[in-house]
PDB file of C-alpha atoms in Angstrom:
ATOM      1  CA  MET H 318       0.000   0.000   0.000  1.00 63.00           C
ATOM      2  CA  ASN H 319       2.932   2.322   0.641  1.00 81.00           C
ATOM      3  CA  LEU H 320       4.135   1.919  -2.948  1.00 80.00           C
ATOM      4  CA  PHE H 321       0.662   2.922  -4.132  1.00 78.00           C
ATOM      5  CA  ARG H 322       0.835   6.071  -2.040  1.00 83.00           C
ATOM      6  CA  ILE H 323       4.319   6.888  -3.300  1.00 86.00           C
ATOM      7  CA  ALA H 324       3.217   6.459  -6.920  1.00 84.00           C
ATOM      8  CA  ALA H 325       0.174   8.684  -6.346  1.00 83.00           C
ATOM      9  CA  LEU H 326       2.407  11.265  -4.669  1.00 87.00           C
ATOM     10  CA  VAL H 327       4.778  11.206  -7.676  1.00 87.00           C
ATOM     11  CA  MET H 328       1.791  11.728  -9.966  1.00 85.00           C
ATOM     12  CA  ALA H 329       0.479  14.637  -7.914  1.00 86.00           C
ATOM     13  CA  ALA H 330       3.930  16.251  -7.749  1.00 87.00           C
ATOM     14  CA  ALA H 331       4.414  15.950 -11.521  1.00 85.00           C
ATOM     15  CA  LEU H 332       1.009  17.473 -12.197  1.00 83.00           C
ATOM     16  CA  LEU H 333       1.689  20.327  -9.794  1.00 84.00           C
ATOM     17  CA  LEU H 334       5.011  20.878 -11.570  1.00 81.00           C
ATOM     18  CA  SER H 335       3.122  21.450 -14.800  1.00 78.00           C
ATOM     19  CA  ALA H 336       0.436  23.522 -13.117  1.00 77.00           C
ATOM     20  CA  THR H 337       3.047  25.937 -11.816  1.00 78.00           C
ATOM     21  CA  ALA H 338       4.753  26.286 -15.190  1.00 72.00           C
ATOM     22  CA  GLY H 339       5.361  29.792 -16.396  1.00 68.00           C
ATOM     23  CA  PRO H 340       4.510  31.141 -19.844  1.00 64.00           C
ATOM     24  CA  ASN H 341       8.034  30.533 -21.191  1.00 67.00           C
ATOM     25  CA  THR H 342       8.380  27.002 -19.890  1.00 69.00           C
ATOM     26  CA  SER H 343      10.339  24.626 -22.037  1.00 71.00           C
ATOM     27  CA  LEU H 344       8.993  21.509 -23.652  1.00 76.00           C
ATOM     28  CA  ILE H 345      11.233  19.407 -21.416  1.00 80.00           C
ATOM     29  CA  ARG H 346       9.059  20.243 -18.406  1.00 79.00           C
ATOM     30  CA  LEU H 347       6.013  18.836 -20.174  1.00 79.00           C
ATOM     31  CA  VAL H 348       7.943  15.710 -21.177  1.00 84.00           C
ATOM     32  CA  ILE H 349       9.080  15.197 -17.572  1.00 84.00           C
ATOM     33  CA  THR H 350       5.496  15.565 -16.370  1.00 83.00           C
ATOM     34  CA  ILE H 351       4.221  13.034 -18.889  1.00 85.00           C
ATOM     35  CA  ALA H 352       7.002  10.581 -18.004  1.00 90.00           C
ATOM     36  CA  PHE H 353       6.356  10.746 -14.256  1.00 88.00           C
ATOM     37  CA  VAL H 354       2.577  10.557 -14.611  1.00 87.00           C
ATOM     38  CA  ALA H 355       2.903   7.559 -16.938  1.00 89.00           C
ATOM     39  CA  MET H 356       5.276   5.786 -14.535  1.00 90.00           C
ATOM     40  CA  ALA H 357       3.012   6.467 -11.580  1.00 87.00           C
ATOM     41  CA  TYR H 358      -0.113   5.340 -13.418  1.00 85.00           C
ATOM     42  CA  GLY H 359       1.584   2.202 -14.752  1.00 87.00           C
ATOM     43  CA  SER H 360       2.997   1.239 -11.379  1.00 86.00           C
ATOM     44  CA  ASN H 361      -0.382   1.732  -9.710  1.00 84.00           C
ATOM     45  CA  TRP H 362      -2.020  -0.513 -12.276  1.00 85.00           C
ATOM     46  CA  VAL H 363       0.533  -3.251 -11.547  1.00 85.00           C
ATOM     47  CA  LEU H 364       0.315  -2.797  -7.769  1.00 85.00           C
ATOM     48  CA  ILE H 365      -3.474  -2.967  -7.679  1.00 86.00           C
ATOM     49  CA  VAL H 366      -3.435  -6.724  -8.301  1.00 86.00           C
ATOM     50  CA  GLN H 367      -1.382  -7.350  -5.152  1.00 86.00           C
ATOM     51  CA  ILE H 368      -3.319  -4.794  -3.111  1.00 83.00           C
ATOM     52  CA  LEU H 369      -6.660  -6.343  -4.053  1.00 85.00           C
ATOM     53  CA  SER H 370      -5.617  -9.881  -3.202  1.00 86.00           C
ATOM     54  CA  GLU H 371      -3.960  -8.768   0.032  1.00 84.00           C
ATOM     55  CA  LYS H 372      -6.744  -6.518   1.327  1.00 83.00           C
ATOM     56  CA  PHE H 373      -9.864  -8.263   0.070  1.00 84.00           C
ATOM     57  CA  GLY H 374      -8.752 -11.874  -0.414  1.00 85.00           C
ATOM     58  CA  ARG H 375      -8.705 -14.086  -3.451  1.00 87.00           C
ATOM     59  CA  GLU H 376     -12.208 -15.464  -3.093  1.00 89.00           C
ATOM     60  CA  HIS H 377     -13.867 -12.625  -5.015  1.00 87.00           C
ATOM     61  CA  PHE H 378     -10.784 -11.371  -6.833  1.00 88.00           C
ATOM     62  CA  GLY H 379     -12.446 -11.446 -10.269  1.00 89.00           C
ATOM     63  CA  LYS H 380     -15.292  -9.186  -9.176  1.00 90.00           C
ATOM     64  CA  ASP H 381     -12.969  -6.871  -7.290  1.00 88.00           C
ATOM     65  CA  TYR H 382     -10.631  -6.544 -10.253  1.00 89.00           C
ATOM     66  CA  GLY H 383     -13.596  -5.938 -12.559  1.00 90.00           C
ATOM     67  CA  VAL H 384     -14.727  -3.032 -10.394  1.00 89.00           C
ATOM     68  CA  ILE H 385     -11.193  -1.618 -10.360  1.00 87.00           C
ATOM     69  CA  ALA H 386     -10.979  -2.000 -14.147  1.00 87.00           C
ATOM     70  CA  LEU H 387     -13.945   0.374 -14.449  1.00 90.00           C
ATOM     71  CA  GLY H 388     -11.828   3.100 -12.823  1.00 85.00           C
ATOM     72  CA  PRO H 389      -9.896   4.176 -15.925  1.00 84.00           C
ATOM     73  CA  ALA H 390     -13.080   4.283 -17.998  1.00 88.00           C
ATOM     74  CA  LEU H 391     -14.926   6.347 -15.421  1.00 91.00           C
ATOM     75  CA  SER H 392     -11.993   8.661 -14.752  1.00 87.00           C
ATOM     76  CA  SER H 393     -11.403   9.226 -18.469  1.00 88.00           C
ATOM     77  CA  LEU H 394     -15.033  10.225 -18.860  1.00 92.00           C
ATOM     78  CA  ILE H 395     -14.854  12.640 -15.936  1.00 92.00           C
ATOM     79  CA  PHE H 396     -11.384  14.106 -16.454  1.00 90.00           C
ATOM     80  CA  ASN H 397     -11.510  14.330 -20.243  1.00 90.00           C
ATOM     81  CA  SER H 398     -14.866  16.086 -20.118  1.00 92.00           C
ATOM     82  CA  ALA H 399     -13.681  18.443 -17.382  1.00 91.00           C
ATOM     83  CA  SER H 400     -10.407  19.204 -19.187  1.00 88.00           C
ATOM     84  CA  ALA H 401     -12.242  19.891 -22.446  1.00 89.00           C
ATOM     85  CA  ARG H 402     -14.646  22.222 -20.666  1.00 90.00           C
ATOM     86  CA  ILE H 403     -11.801  24.063 -18.941  1.00 87.00           C
ATOM     87  CA  TYR H 404      -9.916  24.376 -22.237  1.00 85.00           C
ATOM     88  CA  GLU H 405     -12.978  25.745 -24.029  1.00 84.00           C
ATOM     89  CA  ASP H 406     -13.557  28.265 -21.256  1.00 84.00           C
ATOM     90  CA  HIS H 407     -10.068  29.716 -21.856  1.00 80.00           C
ATOM     91  CA  ILE H 408     -10.394  30.165 -25.615  1.00 81.00           C
ATOM     92  CA  ASP H 409     -10.333  33.805 -26.609  1.00 72.00           C
ATOM     93  CA  THR H 410     -13.434  34.958 -28.386  1.00 68.00           C
ATOM     94  CA  GLY H 411     -12.786  35.474 -32.037  1.00 68.00           C
ATOM     95  CA  ASP H 412     -12.113  33.438 -35.120  1.00 64.00           C
ATOM     96  CA  SER H 413      -9.719  30.957 -33.522  1.00 71.00           C
ATOM     97  CA  SER H 414     -10.781  27.937 -31.496  1.00 75.00           C
ATOM     98  CA  ILE H 415      -7.275  27.413 -30.154  1.00 79.00           C
ATOM     99  CA  CYS H 416      -6.095  28.305 -26.684  1.00 77.00           C
ATOM    100  CA  ILE H 417      -2.455  29.331 -26.381  1.00 73.00           C
ATOM    101  CA  GLY H 418      -0.536  29.594 -23.137  1.00 70.00           C
ATOM    102  CA  THR H 419      -0.369  28.015 -19.723  1.00 73.00           C
ATOM    103  CA  THR H 420      -3.852  29.166 -18.721  1.00 75.00           C
ATOM    104  CA  CYS H 421      -5.356  26.545 -21.045  1.00 78.00           C
ATOM    105  CA  TYR H 422      -4.249  23.613 -18.917  1.00 79.00           C
ATOM    106  CA  HIS H 423      -3.327  25.088 -15.533  1.00 81.00           C
ATOM    107  CA  THR H 424      -6.695  24.331 -13.946  1.00 84.00           C
ATOM    108  CA  SER H 425      -6.811  20.856 -15.497  1.00 85.00           C
ATOM    109  CA  PHE H 426      -3.441  19.967 -13.994  1.00 84.00           C
ATOM    110  CA  LEU H 427      -4.563  21.269 -10.591  1.00 87.00           C
ATOM    111  CA  PHE H 428      -7.832  19.329 -10.839  1.00 88.00           C
ATOM    112  CA  THR H 429      -6.003  16.098 -11.665  1.00 86.00           C
ATOM    113  CA  ALA H 430      -3.364  16.674  -8.964  1.00 86.00           C
ATOM    114  CA  PHE H 431      -6.175  17.185  -6.451  1.00 88.00           C
ATOM    115  CA  ALA H 432      -7.652  13.841  -7.515  1.00 87.00           C
ATOM    116  CA  ALA H 433      -4.277  12.133  -7.013  1.00 84.00           C
ATOM    117  CA  VAL H 434      -3.937  13.632  -3.529  1.00 87.00           C
ATOM    118  CA  SER H 435      -7.505  12.521  -2.783  1.00 88.00           C
ATOM    119  CA  GLY H 436      -6.471   9.000  -3.806  1.00 82.00           C
ATOM    120  CA  ILE H 437      -3.604   9.128  -1.326  1.00 83.00           C
ATOM    121  CA  ILE H 438      -5.949  10.244   1.454  1.00 87.00           C
ATOM    122  CA  LEU H 439      -8.490   7.543   0.578  1.00 86.00           C
ATOM    123  CA  SER H 440      -5.752   4.913   0.601  1.00 79.00           C
ATOM    124  CA  PHE H 441      -5.166   5.625   4.294  1.00 81.00           C
ATOM    125  CA  PHE H 442      -8.810   4.800   5.035  1.00 82.00           C
ATOM    126  CA  ILE H 443      -8.671   1.648   2.919  1.00 75.00           C
ATOM    127  CA  GLY H 444      -5.381   0.684   4.540  1.00 67.00           C
ATOM    128  CA  ARG H 445      -7.002   0.625   7.987  1.00 69.00           C
ATOM    129  CA  GLY H 446      -9.526  -2.060   7.010  1.00 58.00           C
ATOM    130  CA  ARG H 447      -8.865  -5.787   7.363  1.00 53.00           C
TER     131      ARG H 447
END
């Protein structure tokens, strides 16, 4: 469970790194953010198998894993819709439908970092059970 928390903390830190980016931030900062978020997400997906079997037993592992597998689908629906809405809200009125600058994604990164921190907090409550 501690590895899960560390991975979620890495994800939150990487997202906050991008959220605090200035207007002249280099592309390397975005690449670093993507790399750390991908590593954290991938490690959580691998760790969830062990966490499920350890915390909830192997008797209903198939059902438990099925519920967990719905997480990425549900989160993509929520976060993609929210990010699109935030992006559209920052588009300047005019002929262009493109948002340029850090304001386009700043709130999205903060929103996603908040979700990662919420996951860390929830993991402490789950960790107390059984």
